[in-house]
CSV table of C-alpha atoms and ligand atoms in Angstrom, one decimal:
chain,number,residue,atom,x,y,z
A,847,MET,CA,205.0,176.8,95.1
A,848,LYS,CA,208.3,179.1,94.7
A,849,GLU,CA,209.8,178.6,91.1
A,850,LYS,CA,213.2,176.9,90.8
A,851,ILE,CA,216.0,178.1,89.3
A,852,LEU,CA,219.4,176.0,88.9
A,853,ILE,CA,222.7,177.9,89.2
A,854,VAL,CA,225.4,175.6,87.3
A,855,ASP,CA,228.7,177.4,87.9
A,856,ASP,CA,232.5,176.1,89.2
A,857,SER,CA,232.8,179.7,90.7
A,858,GLU,CA,231.4,180.3,94.0
A,859,LEU,CA,231.2,183.7,94.1
A,860,VAL,CA,229.1,183.6,91.0
A,861,HIS,CA,226.6,181.2,93.0
A,862,GLN,CA,226.9,183.8,95.7
A,863,ILE,CA,225.8,187.1,93.6
A,864,PHE,CA,223.0,185.0,91.7
A,865,THR,CA,221.7,183.7,94.8
A,866,ALA,CA,221.4,187.0,96.5
A,867,GLN,CA,219.7,188.4,93.7
A,868,LEU,CA,217.3,185.5,93.1
A,869,ASP,CA,216.8,185.1,97.3
A,870,GLU,CA,215.5,188.6,96.8
A,871,ALA,CA,213.1,187.8,94.3
A,872,ASP,CA,211.7,185.0,96.4
A,873,TYR,CA,212.9,181.9,93.9
A,874,LYS,CA,214.5,178.8,95.1
A,875,VAL,CA,218.1,178.3,94.0
A,876,VAL,CA,219.6,174.9,93.9
A,877,HIS,CA,223.5,174.4,92.8
A,878,ALA,CA,225.8,172.2,90.8
A,879,TYR,CA,229.3,173.1,90.1
A,880,ASP,CA,230.3,170.8,87.2
A,881,GLY,CA,228.5,169.6,84.1
A,882,ILE,CA,228.1,166.0,85.8
A,883,GLU,CA,226.8,167.1,88.7
A,884,ALA,CA,224.3,169.6,86.8
A,885,ILE,CA,222.8,166.8,85.0
A,886,ASN,CA,222.0,164.9,87.9
A,887,VAL,CA,220.8,168.2,90.2
A,888,VAL,CA,218.5,168.5,87.0
A,889,PHE,CA,217.3,164.8,87.1
A,890,ALA,CA,216.0,165.2,90.7
A,891,GLU,CA,215.1,168.4,90.9
A,892,MET,CA,213.5,169.3,87.6
A,893,PRO,CA,214.4,173.3,87.8
A,894,ASP,CA,212.1,175.6,86.3
A,895,LEU,CA,215.4,177.2,84.7
A,896,ILE,CA,219.0,177.0,84.0
A,897,LEU,CA,222.0,179.4,84.6
A,898,LEU,CA,224.6,177.5,82.9
A,899,ASP,CA,228.1,178.2,82.6
A,900,VAL,CA,230.3,177.5,79.9
A,901,ASN,CA,234.0,176.3,81.3
A,902,MET,CA,233.7,174.1,83.5
A,903,PRO,CA,235.3,170.6,84.8
A,904,LYS,CA,234.3,167.4,82.9
A,905,ILE,CA,231.9,168.2,80.6
A,906,ASN,CA,231.3,172.2,79.3
A,907,GLY,CA,228.0,173.7,79.5
A,908,TYR,CA,227.1,173.4,76.1
A,909,GLN,CA,227.4,169.6,75.9
A,910,VAL,CA,225.6,169.8,79.2
A,911,CYS,CA,223.0,172.1,77.2
A,912,ARG,CA,223.0,169.6,74.2
A,913,LEU,CA,222.3,166.4,76.4
A,914,LEU,CA,219.2,168.3,78.7
A,915,LYS,CA,217.6,169.4,75.1
A,916,ASP,CA,218.1,165.8,73.9
A,917,TYR,CA,215.8,164.1,76.9
A,918,PRO,CA,212.2,164.4,76.4
A,919,ALA,CA,211.6,165.0,80.0
A,920,THR,CA,214.0,168.0,80.2
A,921,LYS,CA,214.3,169.3,77.0
A,922,GLU,CA,211.3,172.1,77.6
A,923,ILE,CA,213.3,173.5,81.2
A,924,PRO,CA,214.7,177.2,79.7
A,925,ILE,CA,218.4,176.9,79.9
A,926,ILE,CA,220.4,180.2,79.9
A,927,ILE,CA,224.0,180.1,79.2
A,928,GLN,CA,226.4,182.5,80.7
A,929,THR,CA,229.8,183.1,79.5
A,930,SER,CA,231.8,185.6,78.3
A,931,LYS,CA,233.9,186.0,75.0
A,932,SER,CA,237.0,186.5,76.6
A,933,THR,CA,236.9,183.1,78.5
A,934,ALA,CA,235.4,181.3,75.7
A,935,VAL,CA,238.5,179.0,74.4
A,936,SER,CA,236.9,176.5,72.0
A,937,VAL,CA,234.4,179.0,69.8
A,938,ALA,CA,234.8,182.1,68.1
A,939,ASP,CA,231.4,183.5,69.1
A,940,PRO,CA,230.1,181.8,72.6
A,941,LYS,CA,226.4,183.5,71.8
A,942,VAL,CA,226.1,182.1,68.3
A,943,TRP,CA,227.1,179.0,69.7
A,944,SER,CA,224.9,178.8,72.7
A,945,PHE,CA,221.5,179.2,70.7
A,946,GLU,CA,223.5,176.3,68.4
A,947,THR,CA,223.5,174.2,71.2
A,948,GLY,CA,219.9,174.7,71.9
A,949,ALA,CA,219.9,177.4,74.7
A,950,ASP,CA,217.0,179.4,75.1
A,951,GLY,CA,218.9,182.6,76.2
A,952,TYR,CA,222.3,184.0,76.4
A,953,ILE,CA,224.3,186.1,79.3
A,954,ASP,CA,227.2,187.6,78.2
A,955,LYS,CA,229.4,188.0,82.3
A,956,GLU,CA,231.0,190.7,81.4
A,957,GLU,CA,227.8,192.9,80.7
A,958,GLU,CA,225.7,194.5,84.0
A,959,LEU,CA,222.5,192.6,84.1
A,960,GLN,CA,219.4,192.2,86.0
A,961,ILE,CA,219.0,188.7,86.3
A,962,VAL,CA,215.9,188.6,87.8
A,963,GLN,CA,214.2,190.6,84.7
A,964,TYR,CA,216.4,189.0,82.4
A,965,ILE,CA,214.8,185.2,83.5
A,966,LYS,CA,211.2,186.4,84.1
A,967,PRO,CA,209.7,186.3,80.7
A,968,PHE,CA,211.3,182.8,80.3
A,969,LEU,CA,209.9,181.4,83.3
A,970,GLU,CA,206.6,182.8,82.1
A,971,LYS,CA,206.7,180.8,79.0
A,972,ARG,CA,207.5,177.7,81.0
A,973,GLU,CA,204.8,178.4,83.4
A,974,LYS,CA,202.0,178.2,80.2
A,975,SER,CA,203.7,175.1,78.6
A,976,LYS,CA,204.4,173.4,82.0
A,977,THR,CA,203.3,169.6,82.2
A,978,LEU,CA,203.9,167.7,85.4
A,979,SER,CA,206.9,166.2,85.3
A,980,LYS,CA,208.7,163.6,87.4
A,981,GLN,CA,212.0,163.2,88.8
A,982,LEU,CA,214.7,161.3,86.7
A,983,LYS,CA,216.8,158.1,88.0
A,984,SER,CA,220.4,159.5,88.8
A,985,ILE,CA,223.1,158.7,86.3
A,986,THR,CA,226.9,157.9,86.6
A,987,GLU,CA,229.3,159.7,85.0
A,988,ILE,CA,230.1,157.1,82.8
A,989,GLU,CA,226.5,156.9,81.4
A,990,ILE,CA,226.9,160.6,80.9
A,991,MET,CA,229.3,160.0,78.9
A,992,THR,CA,228.0,157.6,76.7
A,993,ALA,CA,224.9,159.5,76.4
A,994,LEU,CA,227.1,162.2,75.2
A,995,SER,CA,228.8,160.6,72.9
A,996,HIS,CA,226.2,159.2,71.3
A,997,LEU,CA,224.1,162.1,71.0
A,998,LEU,CA,227.5,164.2,69.2
A,999,ASP,CA,227.7,161.0,66.9
A,1000,LYS,CA,223.9,161.4,66.1
A,1001,GLN,CA,224.4,164.9,65.4
A,1002,LEU,CA,227.8,164.8,63.4
A,1003,TYR,CA,226.0,162.3,61.0
A,1004,VAL,CA,223.0,164.6,60.7
A,1005,ASN,CA,225.2,167.5,60.2
A,1006,VAL,CA,227.6,165.3,57.4
A,1007,THR,CA,224.7,164.2,55.7
A,1008,TYR,CA,222.9,167.4,55.7
A,1009,LEU,CA,226.0,169.2,54.0
A,1010,LYS,CA,227.1,166.5,51.7
A,1011,GLU,CA,223.3,166.9,50.2
A,1012,LEU,CA,223.7,170.9,50.1
A,1013,ASN,CA,227.3,169.9,48.2
A,1014,GLU,CA,225.1,167.7,46.0
A,1015,ARG,CA,222.6,170.2,45.2
A,1016,LYS,CA,225.1,172.8,44.4
A,1017,ASN,CA,226.9,170.6,42.1
A,1018,ALA,CA,223.9,169.9,40.2
A,1019,PHE,CA,223.2,173.6,40.1
A,1020,VAL,CA,226.6,174.6,38.8
A,1021,ALA,CA,226.2,171.8,36.5
A,1022,ASN,CA,222.9,172.9,35.1
A,1023,VAL,CA,224.0,176.6,35.0
A,1024,SER,CA,227.1,175.9,33.2
A,1025,HIS,CA,225.3,173.4,30.7
A,1026,GLU,CA,222.3,176.3,30.2
A,1027,PHE,CA,225.8,179.0,29.4
A,1028,LYS,CA,227.2,176.6,26.5
A,1029,SER,CA,225.0,176.7,23.9
A,1030,PRO,CA,224.2,180.7,23.8
A,1031,LEU,CA,228.0,180.8,24.2
A,1032,ALA,CA,229.1,179.1,21.2
A,1033,ALA,CA,226.1,181.1,19.3
A,1034,ILE,CA,227.8,184.0,20.3
A,1035,LYS,CA,231.0,182.6,19.3
A,1036,GLY,CA,229.9,181.8,16.0
A,1037,TYR,CA,228.4,185.3,15.3
A,1038,LEU,CA,231.4,186.8,16.5
A,1039,ASP,CA,233.2,184.4,14.3
A,1040,ASN,CA,231.4,185.5,11.4
A,1041,MET,CA,231.7,188.7,11.5
A,1042,GLY,CA,235.3,188.9,12.1
A,1043,VAL,CA,235.7,187.1,8.6
A,1044,GLY,CA,233.3,189.8,7.0
A,1045,ILE,CA,230.1,187.8,6.7
A,1046,TYR,CA,228.1,190.6,7.5
A,1047,GLY,CA,229.5,193.4,6.2
A,1048,ASN,CA,233.2,194.7,5.7
A,1049,VAL,CA,234.8,195.5,9.0
A,1050,SER,CA,237.0,199.0,9.7
A,1051,ALA,CA,239.8,198.4,12.0
A,1052,GLU,CA,238.7,199.7,14.8
A,1053,GLN,CA,235.5,197.4,14.5
A,1054,GLU,CA,238.3,194.3,14.1
A,1055,GLU,CA,239.6,195.2,17.7
A,1056,VAL,CA,236.7,195.3,19.3
A,1057,LEU,CA,235.4,192.2,18.1
A,1058,LYS,CA,239.0,190.3,18.7
A,1059,MET,CA,238.4,191.4,22.6
A,1060,CYS,CA,234.9,190.3,22.5
A,1061,ILE,CA,236.0,186.7,21.0
A,1062,GLN,CA,238.9,186.8,23.8
A,1063,THR,CA,235.9,187.4,26.4
A,1064,VAL,CA,233.9,184.6,24.9
A,1065,ASN,CA,237.0,182.4,24.9
A,1066,ARG,CA,237.4,182.9,28.8
A,1067,LEU,CA,234.1,182.2,29.2
A,1068,ASN,CA,234.0,179.4,27.6
A,1069,ARG,CA,236.6,177.7,29.7
A,1070,LEU,CA,235.3,178.7,32.9
A,1071,VAL,CA,232.2,177.0,31.7
A,1072,SER,CA,234.3,173.5,30.7
A,1073,ASP,CA,236.2,174.0,33.8
A,1074,LEU,CA,233.1,174.0,36.0
A,1075,LEU,CA,231.2,171.3,33.9
A,1076,ASP,CA,234.5,169.0,34.6
A,1077,LEU,CA,234.5,170.0,38.1
A,1078,SER,CA,230.9,169.1,38.6
A,1079,LYS,CA,231.8,166.1,36.3
A,1080,ILE,CA,234.5,164.6,38.9
A,1081,GLU,CA,232.8,165.7,42.1
A,1082,ALA,CA,229.6,163.5,41.3
A,1083,GLY,CA,232.0,160.6,40.1
A,1084,LYS,CA,231.1,160.7,36.5
A,1085,MET,CA,234.3,161.4,35.2
A,1086,THR,CA,235.3,158.7,33.6
A,1087,LEU,CA,238.6,157.7,31.5
A,1088,ASN,CA,239.5,156.5,28.2
A,1089,LYS,CA,242.3,154.7,28.7
A,1090,GLN,CA,244.8,153.9,25.8
A,1091,GLU,CA,248.8,154.0,25.7
A,1092,VAL,CA,250.1,157.6,26.1
A,1093,ASP,CA,253.6,158.5,24.9
A,1094,VAL,CA,253.9,161.9,27.4
A,1095,ARG,CA,257.0,163.0,25.7
A,1096,ILE,CA,254.8,163.1,22.5
A,1097,LEU,CA,252.3,164.6,24.6
A,1098,LEU,CA,254.5,167.4,26.0
A,1099,GLU,CA,256.1,168.2,22.3
A,1100,GLU,CA,252.3,168.5,21.0
A,1101,ILE,CA,251.5,170.8,24.0
A,1102,LEU,CA,254.8,173.0,23.7
A,1103,LYS,CA,253.9,173.1,20.2
A,1104,THR,CA,250.3,175.0,20.9
A,1105,TYR,CA,252.1,177.6,23.1
A,1106,ALA,CA,254.9,178.2,20.6
A,1107,VAL,CA,253.5,181.8,19.9
A,1108,ILE,CA,253.1,183.0,23.7
A,1109,ILE,CA,256.4,181.5,24.3
A,1110,ASP,CA,257.8,183.1,21.8
A,1111,GLN,CA,256.3,186.6,22.7
A,1112,LYS,CA,257.9,186.2,26.1
A,1113,LYS,CA,261.0,185.0,25.0
A,1114,ILE,CA,261.0,182.1,27.7
A,1115,ASN,CA,264.2,179.8,27.8
A,1116,ILE,CA,262.4,176.4,27.6
A,1117,LYS,CA,264.7,173.7,28.7
A,1118,LYS,CA,263.9,170.2,28.3
A,1119,GLU,CA,265.2,167.3,30.0
A,1120,LEU,CA,263.1,164.3,29.3
A,1121,ASP,CA,264.9,160.8,29.3
A,1122,PRO,CA,264.3,159.2,25.9
A,1123,ARG,CA,263.8,155.8,27.2
A,1124,LEU,CA,260.6,156.4,29.2
A,1125,PRO,CA,257.5,153.3,28.8
A,1126,LEU,CA,254.5,154.0,27.5
A,1127,ILE,CA,251.8,154.7,30.0
A,1128,MET,CA,248.4,154.1,30.2
A,1129,GLY,CA,245.9,157.1,30.6
A,1130,ASP,CA,243.3,159.1,29.0
A,1131,LYS,CA,245.2,161.5,26.5
A,1132,ASP,CA,243.1,164.0,26.2
A,1133,ARG,CA,242.7,164.5,30.1
A,1134,LEU,CA,246.7,164.1,30.7
A,1135,MET,CA,246.6,166.5,28.1
A,1136,GLN,CA,244.2,168.9,30.1
A,1137,MET,CA,246.2,168.3,32.9
A,1138,VAL,CA,249.6,169.2,31.8
A,1139,ILE,CA,248.2,172.4,29.8
A,1140,ASN,CA,246.9,173.5,33.4
A,1141,ILE,CA,249.9,173.1,34.8
A,1142,LEU,CA,252.4,174.5,32.1
A,1143,TYR,CA,250.0,177.5,30.9
A,1144,ASN,CA,250.6,178.7,34.6
A,1145,SER,CA,254.0,178.2,34.4
A,1146,ILE,CA,254.3,180.4,31.4
A,1147,LYS,CA,251.9,182.8,32.6
A,1148,TYR,CA,254.1,183.5,35.8
A,1149,SER,CA,257.2,183.0,34.1
A,1150,PRO,CA,259.2,186.5,33.7
A,1151,GLU,CA,260.3,187.5,30.0
A,1152,HIS,CA,263.8,185.8,29.2
A,1153,GLY,CA,262.6,183.6,32.1
A,1154,VAL,CA,264.0,179.8,32.1
A,1155,LEU,CA,261.1,176.9,32.1
A,1156,ILE,CA,262.3,173.7,32.8
A,1157,ILE,CA,260.3,170.3,31.7
A,1158,ARG,CA,261.8,167.1,33.2
A,1159,LEU,CA,260.4,163.9,32.5
A,1160,LYS,CA,261.9,160.6,33.7
A,1161,LEU,CA,261.4,157.1,35.2
A,1162,GLU,CA,261.0,156.7,38.8
A,1163,THR,CA,260.2,153.1,40.7
A,1164,ALA,CA,257.3,152.3,37.7
A,1165,GLN,CA,255.9,156.0,37.8
A,1166,LEU,CA,256.6,158.4,35.4
A,1167,ARG,CA,258.0,162.0,37.2
A,1168,LEU,CA,257.0,165.2,35.3
A,1169,GLU,CA,258.3,168.2,36.4
A,1170,ILE,CA,257.6,171.6,35.5
A,1171,GLN,CA,260.1,174.6,37.1
A,1172,ASP,CA,259.5,178.2,36.4
A,1173,ALA,CA,261.4,181.0,37.4
A,1174,GLY,CA,258.2,182.9,38.2
A,1175,PRO,CA,257.2,184.8,41.8
A,1176,GLY,CA,256.7,181.4,43.0
A,1177,ILE,CA,254.4,180.6,45.9
A,1178,ALA,CA,254.7,181.4,50.2
A,1179,LYS,CA,254.9,178.3,51.8
A,1180,GLU,CA,251.6,177.9,53.5
A,1181,ASN,CA,250.0,178.5,50.1
A,1182,LEU,CA,251.4,175.6,48.6
A,1183,ASP,CA,248.3,172.8,49.5
A,1184,LYS,CA,245.8,175.7,49.4
A,1185,ILE,CA,246.2,176.3,45.3
A,1186,PHE,CA,245.0,172.7,44.9
A,1187,ASP,CA,241.6,173.8,46.2
A,1188,LYS,CA,238.8,174.7,44.2
A,1189,PHE,CA,238.2,178.5,43.4
A,1190,VAL,CA,241.7,179.7,45.2
A,1191,ARG,CA,243.7,182.4,43.5
A,1192,ILE,CA,246.7,183.1,45.7
A,1193,SER,CA,248.8,185.8,43.3
A,1194,ALA,CA,248.8,189.2,44.1
A,1195,GLU,CA,249.1,190.7,40.4
A,1196,LYS,CA,245.4,188.9,39.5
A,1197,ARG,CA,246.1,187.2,36.1
A,1198,GLU,CA,243.7,185.6,33.8
A,1199,GLY,CA,242.2,182.6,35.3
A,1200,THR,CA,239.4,180.4,37.1
A,1201,GLY,CA,241.4,178.9,40.0
A,1202,LEU,CA,240.1,175.9,39.0
A,1203,GLY,CA,243.0,174.4,37.0
A,1204,LEU,CA,244.7,173.0,39.5
A,1205,PRO,CA,242.1,171.5,41.4
A,1206,ILE,CA,241.1,169.8,38.0
A,1207,ALA,CA,244.8,168.9,37.1
A,1208,LYS,CA,244.8,167.4,40.5
A,1209,ASP,CA,241.7,165.2,40.0
A,1210,ILE,CA,242.8,164.5,36.7
A,1211,ILE,CA,246.2,162.6,38.2
A,1212,ALA,CA,244.2,161.4,41.3
A,1213,LEU,CA,242.1,159.1,38.6
A,1214,HIS,CA,245.2,158.0,37.1
A,1215,GLY,CA,246.1,156.7,40.4
A,1216,GLY,CA,248.7,159.7,40.7
A,1217,ARG,CA,249.7,162.7,42.9
A,1218,ILE,CA,251.2,166.0,42.3
A,1219,TRP,CA,252.4,168.7,44.8
A,1220,ALA,CA,254.3,172.0,44.6
A,1221,GLU,CA,257.8,173.2,45.7
A,1222,SER,CA,258.3,176.8,46.0
A,1223,GLU,CA,259.8,179.7,47.9
A,1224,GLU,CA,258.4,183.2,47.2
A,1225,GLY,CA,260.7,185.1,44.8
A,1226,LYS,CA,262.5,182.0,43.8
A,1227,GLY,CA,260.0,180.3,41.3
A,1228,SER,CA,257.9,177.4,41.6
A,1229,LYS,CA,258.2,173.7,40.6
A,1230,PHE,CA,255.1,171.3,40.0
A,1231,ILE,CA,256.0,167.9,40.5
A,1232,VAL,CA,253.6,165.0,38.9
A,1233,LEU,CA,254.0,161.4,39.8
A,1234,LEU,CA,251.4,158.5,37.2
A,1235,PRO,CA,252.1,154.9,37.6
A,1236,ILE,CA,253.0,152.8,35.0
A,1237,GLU,CA,250.6,150.6,34.2
A,1238,THR,CA,250.8,147.6,31.8
A,1239,ASN,CA,247.6,146.5,29.4
A,1240,SER,CA,247.9,143.0,30.8
B,1207,ADP,P1,244.1,180.0,38.0
B,1207,ADP,O1,245.8,179.7,37.4
B,1207,ADP,O2,243.1,180.1,37.4
B,1207,ADP,O3,244.1,181.4,39.0
B,1207,ADP,P2,245.0,177.6,38.9
B,1207,ADP,O4,244.0,176.5,39.6
B,1207,ADP,O5,245.7,177.2,37.9
B,1207,ADP,O6,243.9,178.7,38.9
B,1207,ADP,O7,246.1,178.1,40.3
B,1207,ADP,C1,245.5,178.6,41.2
B,1207,ADP,C2,246.4,179.6,41.8
B,1207,ADP,O8,247.9,178.8,42.2
B,1207,ADP,C3,246.9,180.5,40.8
B,1207,ADP,O9,245.9,181.9,41.1
B,1207,ADP,C4,248.4,181.1,41.3
B,1207,ADP,O10,248.2,182.0,42.9
B,1207,ADP,C5,248.7,179.5,42.0
B,1207,ADP,N1,250.0,179.0,40.9
B,1207,ADP,C6,249.8,178.3,40.2
B,1207,ADP,N2,250.4,178.1,39.4
B,1207,ADP,C7,251.5,179.1,39.2
B,1207,ADP,C8,252.9,179.5,39.4
B,1207,ADP,N3,253.4,178.5,38.3
B,1207,ADP,N4,253.5,180.1,39.7
B,1207,ADP,C9,253.0,180.9,40.9
B,1207,ADP,N5,252.1,180.8,41.3
B,1207,ADP,C10,251.1,179.8,40.8
């Protein structure tokens, strides 16, 4: 009996070209002109191979392929997807996506191809594993759409569950590795500090310089490790807040004192506009401090010498509004949201940093029920705005 090939394409010309070649090689050819018709022709004819176009009315070739590969009675039928990069509207790489949807082969329509030669190995393989397949009942367009939507749901569920699992595994890995780094780093820092103060013998001026650089590097590594640990904690939902009454004005003053030296060195002009009648807020003092430091230290880092850095604190409808505004290089509009994503570092001049400061700040604010955003224009400085709800103890 002649082997049966189904051509699925909305172009009559493609049907004619393939049919001519397949007729000559003594195959029986059957035809379908859209995705819905294709499924019913497959059910009725049970072809030995399907040549499937992608861009068709109603449902596209990828969806037809997914459905047929999901039915036990049709999943063994080899499907060769044929399309071209230039007409593929929905995916960047149609070849990769074809195999992703379950296709057995891929033909680029723009390439010269001996179709008969190409399909032979698929038919030989099919012949070996072929079981007697009976016709299936025809199926309506609505039934096909329903089956497709169930299938896509099922696949989405599988993919999302898998991605979540991968993400959890990655988080656990990052947390473990960071944890393993902590003790050796503490030991190295201890030895370097001891060496610096002369516990292991006199230190020359040159050695002191080198030690200083080593200590700075270890401090940077420590910051990265604790940022990574914080982030894994937040992502695993394990960061808990130790809430108490916090005076954000005092908190700001404390932070400014810590950074007095660098502010002085860069001759940054700090302008404070702090409303004196602000209520206390309920929050985790250490975490709020970490959040403000992450934002403020960036503003200090990006401020030019003699730049004005404004810190505003005021009440805004039962929320505390904190603004930190610098005269730095600013941030392009399209990056204003991205900078709150993990590991994103935009600035062309790569200053010291990990790309974790703002995401951690954002998570801390979210844990407090607040929100953060940035306003900026390139070359015109940046403003970070934080809103924190004022909760009462009652
Ligand atoms: P890091 O500062 O460690 O790179 P952050 O998460 O704190 O990471 O910031 C992410 C990016 O956002 C920075 O690399 C920088 O490109 C941009 N950014 C943050 N604050 C400012 C600012 N005040 N001025 C200009 N760019 C900023």
